[in-house]
Short mmCIF file of C-alpha atoms in Angstrom, two decimals:
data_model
loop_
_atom_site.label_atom_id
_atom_site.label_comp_id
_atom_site.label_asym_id
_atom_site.label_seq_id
_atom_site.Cartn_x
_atom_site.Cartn_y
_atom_site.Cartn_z
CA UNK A 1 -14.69 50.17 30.00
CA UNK A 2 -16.72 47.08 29.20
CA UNK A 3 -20.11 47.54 27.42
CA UNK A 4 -21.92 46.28 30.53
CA UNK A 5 -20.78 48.80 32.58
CA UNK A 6 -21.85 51.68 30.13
CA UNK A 7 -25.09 49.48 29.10
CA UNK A 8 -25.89 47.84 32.17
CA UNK A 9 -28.50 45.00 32.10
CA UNK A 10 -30.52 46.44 35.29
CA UNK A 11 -31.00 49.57 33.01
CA UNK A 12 -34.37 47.95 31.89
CA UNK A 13 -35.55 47.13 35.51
CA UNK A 14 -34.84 50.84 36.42
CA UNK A 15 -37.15 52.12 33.33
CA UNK A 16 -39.80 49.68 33.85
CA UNK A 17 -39.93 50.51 37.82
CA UNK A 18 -40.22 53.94 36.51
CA UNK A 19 -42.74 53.19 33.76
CA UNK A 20 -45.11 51.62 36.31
CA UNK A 21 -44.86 55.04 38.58
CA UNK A 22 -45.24 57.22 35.86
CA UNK A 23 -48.44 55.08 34.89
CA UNK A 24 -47.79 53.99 31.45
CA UNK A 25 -48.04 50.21 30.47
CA UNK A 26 -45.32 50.38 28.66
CA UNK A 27 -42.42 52.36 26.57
CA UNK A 28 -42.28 52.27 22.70
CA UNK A 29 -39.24 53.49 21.53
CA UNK A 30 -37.93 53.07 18.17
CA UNK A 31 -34.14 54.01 16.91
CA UNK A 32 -32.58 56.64 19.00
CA UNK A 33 -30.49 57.31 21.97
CA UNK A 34 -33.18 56.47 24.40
CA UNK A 35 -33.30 52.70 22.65
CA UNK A 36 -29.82 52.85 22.44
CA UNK A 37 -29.89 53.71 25.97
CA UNK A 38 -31.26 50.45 27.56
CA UNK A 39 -29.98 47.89 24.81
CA UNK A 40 -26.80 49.38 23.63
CA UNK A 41 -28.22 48.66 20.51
CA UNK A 42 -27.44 51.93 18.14
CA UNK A 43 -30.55 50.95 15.42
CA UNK A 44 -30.54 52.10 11.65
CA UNK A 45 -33.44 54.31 11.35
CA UNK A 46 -35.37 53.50 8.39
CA UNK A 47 -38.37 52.87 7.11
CA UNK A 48 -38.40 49.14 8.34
CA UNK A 49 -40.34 49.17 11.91
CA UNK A 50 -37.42 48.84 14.80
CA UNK A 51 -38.96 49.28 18.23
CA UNK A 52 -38.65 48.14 21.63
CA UNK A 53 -41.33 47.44 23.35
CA UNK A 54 -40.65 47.58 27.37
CA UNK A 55 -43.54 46.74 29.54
CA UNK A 56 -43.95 48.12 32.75
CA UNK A 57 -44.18 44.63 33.82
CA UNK A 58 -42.92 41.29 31.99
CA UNK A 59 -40.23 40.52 29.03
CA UNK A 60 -39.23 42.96 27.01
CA UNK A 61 -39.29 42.49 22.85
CA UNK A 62 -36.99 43.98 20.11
CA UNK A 63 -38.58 43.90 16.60
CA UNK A 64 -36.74 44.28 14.09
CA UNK A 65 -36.54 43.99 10.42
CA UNK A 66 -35.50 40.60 9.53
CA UNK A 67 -32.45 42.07 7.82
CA UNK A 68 -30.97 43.64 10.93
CA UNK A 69 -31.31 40.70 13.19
CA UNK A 70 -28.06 39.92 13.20
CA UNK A 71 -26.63 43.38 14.40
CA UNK A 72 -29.43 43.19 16.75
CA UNK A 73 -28.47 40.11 18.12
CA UNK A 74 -24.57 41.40 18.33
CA UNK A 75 -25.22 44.25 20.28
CA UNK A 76 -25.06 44.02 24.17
CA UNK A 77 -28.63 43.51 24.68
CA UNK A 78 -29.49 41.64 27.29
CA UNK A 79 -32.58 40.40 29.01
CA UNK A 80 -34.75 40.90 25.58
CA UNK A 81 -36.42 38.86 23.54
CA UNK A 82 -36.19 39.75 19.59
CA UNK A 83 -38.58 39.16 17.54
CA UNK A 84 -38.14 39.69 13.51
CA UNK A 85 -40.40 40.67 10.84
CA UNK A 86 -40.02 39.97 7.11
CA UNK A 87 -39.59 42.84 3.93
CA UNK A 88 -43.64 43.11 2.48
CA UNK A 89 -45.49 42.39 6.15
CA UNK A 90 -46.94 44.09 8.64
CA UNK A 91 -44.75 44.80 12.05
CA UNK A 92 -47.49 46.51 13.71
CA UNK A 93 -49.53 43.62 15.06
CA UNK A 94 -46.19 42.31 16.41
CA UNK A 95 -45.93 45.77 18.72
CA UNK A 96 -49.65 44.75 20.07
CA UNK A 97 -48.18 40.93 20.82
CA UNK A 98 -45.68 41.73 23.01
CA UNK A 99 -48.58 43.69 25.20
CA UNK A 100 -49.94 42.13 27.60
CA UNK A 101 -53.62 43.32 26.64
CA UNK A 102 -54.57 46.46 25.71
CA UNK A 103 -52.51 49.48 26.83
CA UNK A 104 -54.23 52.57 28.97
CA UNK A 105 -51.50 54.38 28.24
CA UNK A 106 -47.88 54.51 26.43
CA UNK A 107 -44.79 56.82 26.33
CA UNK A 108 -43.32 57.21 22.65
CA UNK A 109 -39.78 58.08 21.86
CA UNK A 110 -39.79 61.69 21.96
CA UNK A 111 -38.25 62.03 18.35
CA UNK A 112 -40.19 58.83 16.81
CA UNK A 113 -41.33 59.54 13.08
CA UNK A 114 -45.00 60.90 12.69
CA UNK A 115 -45.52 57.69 10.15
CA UNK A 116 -44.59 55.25 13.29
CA UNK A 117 -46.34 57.74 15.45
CA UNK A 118 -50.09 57.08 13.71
CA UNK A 119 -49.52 53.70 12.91
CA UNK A 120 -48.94 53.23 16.40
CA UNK A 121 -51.72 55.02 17.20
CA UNK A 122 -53.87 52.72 14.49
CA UNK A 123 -52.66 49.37 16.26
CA UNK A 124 -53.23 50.71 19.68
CA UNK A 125 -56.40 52.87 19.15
CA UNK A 126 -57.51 52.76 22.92
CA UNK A 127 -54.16 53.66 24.29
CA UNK A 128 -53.58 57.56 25.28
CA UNK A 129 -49.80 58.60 23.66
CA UNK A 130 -47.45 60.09 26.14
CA UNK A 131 -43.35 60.80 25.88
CA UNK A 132 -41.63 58.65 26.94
CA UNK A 133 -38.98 61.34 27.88
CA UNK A 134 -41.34 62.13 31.01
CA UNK A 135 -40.00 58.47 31.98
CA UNK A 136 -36.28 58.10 30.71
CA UNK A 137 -35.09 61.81 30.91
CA UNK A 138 -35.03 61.52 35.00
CA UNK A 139 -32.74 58.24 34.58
CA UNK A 140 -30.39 59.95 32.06
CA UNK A 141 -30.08 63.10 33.39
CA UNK A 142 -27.42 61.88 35.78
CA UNK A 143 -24.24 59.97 34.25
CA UNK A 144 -22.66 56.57 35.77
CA UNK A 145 -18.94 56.74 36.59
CA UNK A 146 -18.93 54.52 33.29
CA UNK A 147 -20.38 57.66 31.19
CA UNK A 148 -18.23 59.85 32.71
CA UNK A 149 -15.60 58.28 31.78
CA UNK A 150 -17.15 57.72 28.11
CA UNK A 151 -17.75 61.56 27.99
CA UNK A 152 -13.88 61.91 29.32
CA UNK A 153 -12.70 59.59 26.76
CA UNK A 154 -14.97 61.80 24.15
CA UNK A 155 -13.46 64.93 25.18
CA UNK A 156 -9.63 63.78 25.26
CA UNK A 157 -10.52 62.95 21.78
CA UNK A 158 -11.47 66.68 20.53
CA UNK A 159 -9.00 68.32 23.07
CA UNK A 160 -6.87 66.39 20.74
CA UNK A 161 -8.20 68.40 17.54
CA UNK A 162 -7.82 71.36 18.78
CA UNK A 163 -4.70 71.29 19.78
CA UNK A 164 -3.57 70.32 16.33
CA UNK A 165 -5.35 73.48 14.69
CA UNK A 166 -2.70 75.36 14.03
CA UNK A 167 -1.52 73.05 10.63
CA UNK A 168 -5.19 73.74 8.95
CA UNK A 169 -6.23 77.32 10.25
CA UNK A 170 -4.28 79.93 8.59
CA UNK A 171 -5.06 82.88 6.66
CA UNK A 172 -6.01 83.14 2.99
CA UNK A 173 -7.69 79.40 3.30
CA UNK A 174 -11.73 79.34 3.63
CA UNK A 175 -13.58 78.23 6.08
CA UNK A 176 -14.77 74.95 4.42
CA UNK A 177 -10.98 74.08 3.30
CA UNK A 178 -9.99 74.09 7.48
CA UNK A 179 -13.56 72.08 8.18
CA UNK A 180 -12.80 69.27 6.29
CA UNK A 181 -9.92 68.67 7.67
CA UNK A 182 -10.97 69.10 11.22
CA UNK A 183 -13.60 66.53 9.95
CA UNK A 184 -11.15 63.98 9.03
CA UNK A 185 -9.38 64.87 12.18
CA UNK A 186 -11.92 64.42 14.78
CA UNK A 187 -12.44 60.68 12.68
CA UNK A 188 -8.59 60.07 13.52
CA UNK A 189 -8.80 61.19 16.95
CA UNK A 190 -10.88 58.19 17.46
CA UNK A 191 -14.98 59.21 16.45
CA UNK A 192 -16.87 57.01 14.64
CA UNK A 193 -18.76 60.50 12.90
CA UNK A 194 -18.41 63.81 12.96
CA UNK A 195 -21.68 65.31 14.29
CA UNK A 196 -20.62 69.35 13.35
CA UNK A 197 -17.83 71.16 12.57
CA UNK A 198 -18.27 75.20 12.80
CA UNK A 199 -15.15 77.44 11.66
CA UNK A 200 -16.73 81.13 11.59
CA UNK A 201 -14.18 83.80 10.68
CA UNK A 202 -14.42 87.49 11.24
CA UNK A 203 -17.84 88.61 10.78
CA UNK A 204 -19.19 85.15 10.31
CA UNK A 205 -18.48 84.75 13.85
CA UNK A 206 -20.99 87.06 14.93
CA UNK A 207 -23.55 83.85 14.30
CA UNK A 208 -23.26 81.67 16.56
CA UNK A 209 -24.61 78.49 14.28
CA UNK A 210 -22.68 79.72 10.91
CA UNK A 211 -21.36 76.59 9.98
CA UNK A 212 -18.98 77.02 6.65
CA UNK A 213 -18.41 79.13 3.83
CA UNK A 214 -16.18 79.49 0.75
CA UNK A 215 -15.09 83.29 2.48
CA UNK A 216 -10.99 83.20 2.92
CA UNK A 217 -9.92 84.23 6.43
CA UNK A 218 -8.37 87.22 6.75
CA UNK A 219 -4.76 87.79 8.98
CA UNK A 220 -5.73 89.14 12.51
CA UNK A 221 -9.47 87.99 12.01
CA UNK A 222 -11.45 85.88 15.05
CA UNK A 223 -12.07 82.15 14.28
CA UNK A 224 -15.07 80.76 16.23
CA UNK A 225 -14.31 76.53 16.01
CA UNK A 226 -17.01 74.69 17.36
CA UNK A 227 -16.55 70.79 17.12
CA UNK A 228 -18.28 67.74 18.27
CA UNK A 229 -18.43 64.06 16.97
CA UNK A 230 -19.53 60.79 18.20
CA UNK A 231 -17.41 57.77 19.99
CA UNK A 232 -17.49 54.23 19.27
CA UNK A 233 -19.61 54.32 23.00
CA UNK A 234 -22.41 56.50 21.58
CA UNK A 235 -21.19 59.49 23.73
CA UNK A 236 -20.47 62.84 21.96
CA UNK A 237 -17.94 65.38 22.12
CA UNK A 238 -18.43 69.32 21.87
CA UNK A 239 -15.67 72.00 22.48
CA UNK A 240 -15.16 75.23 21.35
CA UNK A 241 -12.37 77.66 21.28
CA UNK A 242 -11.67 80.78 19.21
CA UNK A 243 -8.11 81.98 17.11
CA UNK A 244 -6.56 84.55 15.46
CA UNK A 245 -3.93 83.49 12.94
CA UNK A 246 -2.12 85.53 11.20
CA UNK A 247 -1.87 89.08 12.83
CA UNK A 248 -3.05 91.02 15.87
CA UNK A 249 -6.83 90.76 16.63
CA UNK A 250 -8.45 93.90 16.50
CA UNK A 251 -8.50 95.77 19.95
CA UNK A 252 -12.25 96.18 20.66
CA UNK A 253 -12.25 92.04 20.16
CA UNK A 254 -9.36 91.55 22.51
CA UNK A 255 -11.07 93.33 25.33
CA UNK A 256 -14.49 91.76 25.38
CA UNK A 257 -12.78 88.18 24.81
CA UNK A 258 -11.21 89.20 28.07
CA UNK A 259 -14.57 89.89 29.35
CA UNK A 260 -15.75 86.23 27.94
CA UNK A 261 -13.10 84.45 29.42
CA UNK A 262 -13.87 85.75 33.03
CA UNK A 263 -17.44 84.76 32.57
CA UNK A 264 -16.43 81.22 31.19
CA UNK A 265 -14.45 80.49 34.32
CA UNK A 266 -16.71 82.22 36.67
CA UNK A 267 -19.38 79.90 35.34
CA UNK A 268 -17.72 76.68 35.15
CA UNK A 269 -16.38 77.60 39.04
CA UNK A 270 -19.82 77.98 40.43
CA UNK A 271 -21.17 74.66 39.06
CA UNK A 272 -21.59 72.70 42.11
CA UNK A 273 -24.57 69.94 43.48
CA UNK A 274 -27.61 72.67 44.66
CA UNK A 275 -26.94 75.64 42.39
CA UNK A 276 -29.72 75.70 39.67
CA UNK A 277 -29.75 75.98 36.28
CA UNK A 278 -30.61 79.26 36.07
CA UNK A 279 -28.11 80.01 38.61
CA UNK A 280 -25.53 78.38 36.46
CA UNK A 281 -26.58 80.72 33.38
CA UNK A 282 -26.38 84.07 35.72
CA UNK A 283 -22.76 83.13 36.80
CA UNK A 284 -22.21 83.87 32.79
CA UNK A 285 -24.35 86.29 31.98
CA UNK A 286 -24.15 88.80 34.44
CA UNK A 287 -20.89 89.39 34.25
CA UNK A 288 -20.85 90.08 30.46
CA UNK A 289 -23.93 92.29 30.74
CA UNK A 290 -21.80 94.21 33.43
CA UNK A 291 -19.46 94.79 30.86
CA UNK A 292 -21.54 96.37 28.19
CA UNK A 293 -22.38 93.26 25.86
CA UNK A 294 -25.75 91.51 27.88
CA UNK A 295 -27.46 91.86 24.23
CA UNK A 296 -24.46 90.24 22.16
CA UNK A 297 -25.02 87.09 24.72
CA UNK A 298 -27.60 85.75 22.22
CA UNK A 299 -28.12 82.26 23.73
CA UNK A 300 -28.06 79.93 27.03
CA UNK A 301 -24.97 79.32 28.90
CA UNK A 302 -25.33 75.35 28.39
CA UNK A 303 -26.83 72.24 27.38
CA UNK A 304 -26.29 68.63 28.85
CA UNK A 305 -24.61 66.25 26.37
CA UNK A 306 -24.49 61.94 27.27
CA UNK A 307 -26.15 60.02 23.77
CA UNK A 308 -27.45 63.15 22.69
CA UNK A 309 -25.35 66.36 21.99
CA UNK A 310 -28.37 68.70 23.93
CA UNK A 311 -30.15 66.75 26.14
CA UNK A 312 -31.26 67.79 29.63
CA UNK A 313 -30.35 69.39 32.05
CA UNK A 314 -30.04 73.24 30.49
CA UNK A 315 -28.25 76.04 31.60
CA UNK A 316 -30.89 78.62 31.15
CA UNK A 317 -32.96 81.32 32.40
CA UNK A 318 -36.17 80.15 34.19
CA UNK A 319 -34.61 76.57 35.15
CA UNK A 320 -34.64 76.53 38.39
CA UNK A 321 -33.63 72.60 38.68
CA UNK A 322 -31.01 72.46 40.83
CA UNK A 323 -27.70 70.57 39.77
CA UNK A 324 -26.81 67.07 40.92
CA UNK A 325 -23.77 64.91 41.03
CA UNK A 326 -23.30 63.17 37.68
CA UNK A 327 -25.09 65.72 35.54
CA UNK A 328 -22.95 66.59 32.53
CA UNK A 329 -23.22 69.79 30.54
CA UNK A 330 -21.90 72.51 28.46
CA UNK A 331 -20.55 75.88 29.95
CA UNK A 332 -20.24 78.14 26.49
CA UNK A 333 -21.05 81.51 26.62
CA UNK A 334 -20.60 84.23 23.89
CA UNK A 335 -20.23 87.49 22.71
CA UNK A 336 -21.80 88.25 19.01
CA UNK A 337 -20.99 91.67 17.49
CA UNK A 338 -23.26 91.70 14.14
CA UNK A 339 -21.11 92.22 11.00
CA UNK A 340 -17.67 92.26 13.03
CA UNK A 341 -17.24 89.31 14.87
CA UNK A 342 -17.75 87.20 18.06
CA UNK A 343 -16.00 84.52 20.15
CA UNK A 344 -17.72 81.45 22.00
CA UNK A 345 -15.32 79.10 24.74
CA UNK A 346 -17.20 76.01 25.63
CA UNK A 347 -16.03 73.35 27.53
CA UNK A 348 -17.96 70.09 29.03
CA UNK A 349 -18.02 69.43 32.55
CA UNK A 350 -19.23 66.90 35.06
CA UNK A 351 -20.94 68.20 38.30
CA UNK A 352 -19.44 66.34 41.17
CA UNK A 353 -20.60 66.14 44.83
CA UNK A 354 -18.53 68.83 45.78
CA UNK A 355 -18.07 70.69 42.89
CA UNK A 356 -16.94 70.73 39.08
CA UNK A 357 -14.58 68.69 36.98
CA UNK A 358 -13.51 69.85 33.29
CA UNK A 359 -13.93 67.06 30.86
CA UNK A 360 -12.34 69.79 27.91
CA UNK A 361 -8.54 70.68 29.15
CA UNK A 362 -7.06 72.82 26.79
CA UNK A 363 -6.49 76.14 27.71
CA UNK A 364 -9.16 78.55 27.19
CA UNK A 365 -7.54 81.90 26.43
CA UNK A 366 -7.70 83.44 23.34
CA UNK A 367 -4.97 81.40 20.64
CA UNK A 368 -2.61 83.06 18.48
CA UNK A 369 -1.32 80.88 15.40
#
């Protein structure tokens, strides 16, 4: 896919448009997906003032250190003006030049630094701060065939990790030795950075967020792998399965991973354009609370994933969005069994206008190696 099919130019009419409605003068977003976004531009974050500047109405301006003009000016902006500012003077007046007067009201990038934040706030004393997120989230929340197939592409890639597990993930190595080299796999499979890598053995995978350890892994124990990196497009990958190498798995483990892997597939089969988010969540939950383990479900069924690896929408209690075509999300429940162990299956998927489609392929029962 070319970059102006997953950055499209009319991107910036869209959020403007949308701007206007929402009544801001303008978005002020500095490095980040949302920047990334509408310029394909993926901005160092530093110290050094980057921000674009998008006005409801009129040009929009990129400033940027001096020092990062060219990469500015390489990436498939289009439809912006960039403007540079030298090491030792002040960027801040430039934000209030590309204004056309003085702002009402502005949306910030939701994760800008609080130094950026109050030296906005300085330049622009008469201007009420609002996130921008209120503005951008609706336009993101719902993927173009081009980031579907950037999300596909992302998920072929860590399919293809996980597939290869069986050479690193044996017993008697630790946990950290089989990360890093799922780390340097996920870089061959085709990421440009590895965003996590979890490998939680036996009772370690009773959290769901362990990360690493030194701990061996015993024969027979559960492995929780939980792996996600980023693609030369800015879209992310996330995918988890569990193992047992080694040995049998104990019997208690094998029977609620039975239970899990009903509740995965129940969930992922009810996604559809109408059903909720909270609906989404229940098609997990409740059958794993049927089954005994409701409390050992210690999180939400799913997060969405595009620039971001959480982003909206949520699979969650109390979200009673419903679902549209193009939304992309996680579908990862888990049982957690506090100082045993625990198992988590997660695949991405795509809601379609008449259903589902699996952007993770490999299969989802429980692996032996």
């Amino acid at each position: 896919m070319g970059t102006d099919e997953l950055y499209p130019p009319d991107r910036l009419i869209a959020a403007q448009r949308a701007t206007a409605a929402a009544g801001l003068d303008a978005l002020l977003l500095t490095p980040g997906s949302d920047l990334r976004y509408l310029t394909g531009y993926d901005a160092h974050a530093g110290e050094r003032l980057t921000c674009l500047v998008l006005p409801a109405e009129g040009v929009p301006t990129l400033i940027v250190p001096r020092l990062e003009r060219p990469a500015a000016e390489a990436a498939p902006t289009t439809g912006v003006r960039i403007v540079d500012h030298p090491d030792g003077v002040d960027p801040y007046p430039l934000v209030v030049a590309a204004l056309d007067g003085p702002p009402a009201a502005v949306g910030l990038a939701d994760r800008m630094w609080a130094e950026q934040v109050l030296a906005l706030r300085a330049a622009l004393p008469g201007a009420a701060q609002r996130l921008a997120g209120e503005v951008l989230r609706e336009l993101r929340v719902r993927k173009s065939p081009a980031e579907v197939a950037a999300l596909a592409e992302a998920g072929a890639a860590i399919d293809e990790v996980h597939l290869r597990m069986g050479r690193w993930l044996r017993p008697g190595r630790t946990e950290a030795e089989v990360a890093a080299d799922i780390a340097a796999a996920i870089r061959d499979a085709g990421h440009v950075s590895v965003d996590f890598v979890i490998v939680a053995a036996g009772p370690n995978a009773a959290s769901p967020h362990h990360g690493t350890s030194d701990r061996p892994i015993g024969a027979g124990e559960p492995v929780v792998v939980d792996i996600g990196g980023t693609m030369p497009s800015g879209y992310r990958s996330d995918c988890t399965r569990t193992y047992v190498a080694g040995g049998p798995a104990p019997a208690d483990f094998v029977d609620y991973y039975a239970v899990l892997h009903a509740a995965q597939r129940a969930a992922v089969a009810a996604v559809r354009p109408g059903i909720t988010g909270a609906a989404a969540d229940a098609a997990a939950r409740e059958p794993i609370a049927a089954a005994g383990y409701g409390d050992a479900f210690l999180h939400r069924t799913g997060h969405g994933i595009g620039l971001d690896g959480h982003e909206e929408p949520y699979l969650v209690a109390g979200n009673d969005r419903p679902l549209e075509a193009g939304m992309a999300f996680s579908i990862e429940p888990g049982i957690y069994l506090a100082g045993r162990h625990g198992a988590r299956i997660e695949d991405i998927v795509v809601c379609t206008t008449d259903g589902v489609q699996r952007l993770n392929t490999t299969p989802t029962e429980l692996i032996a190696l």
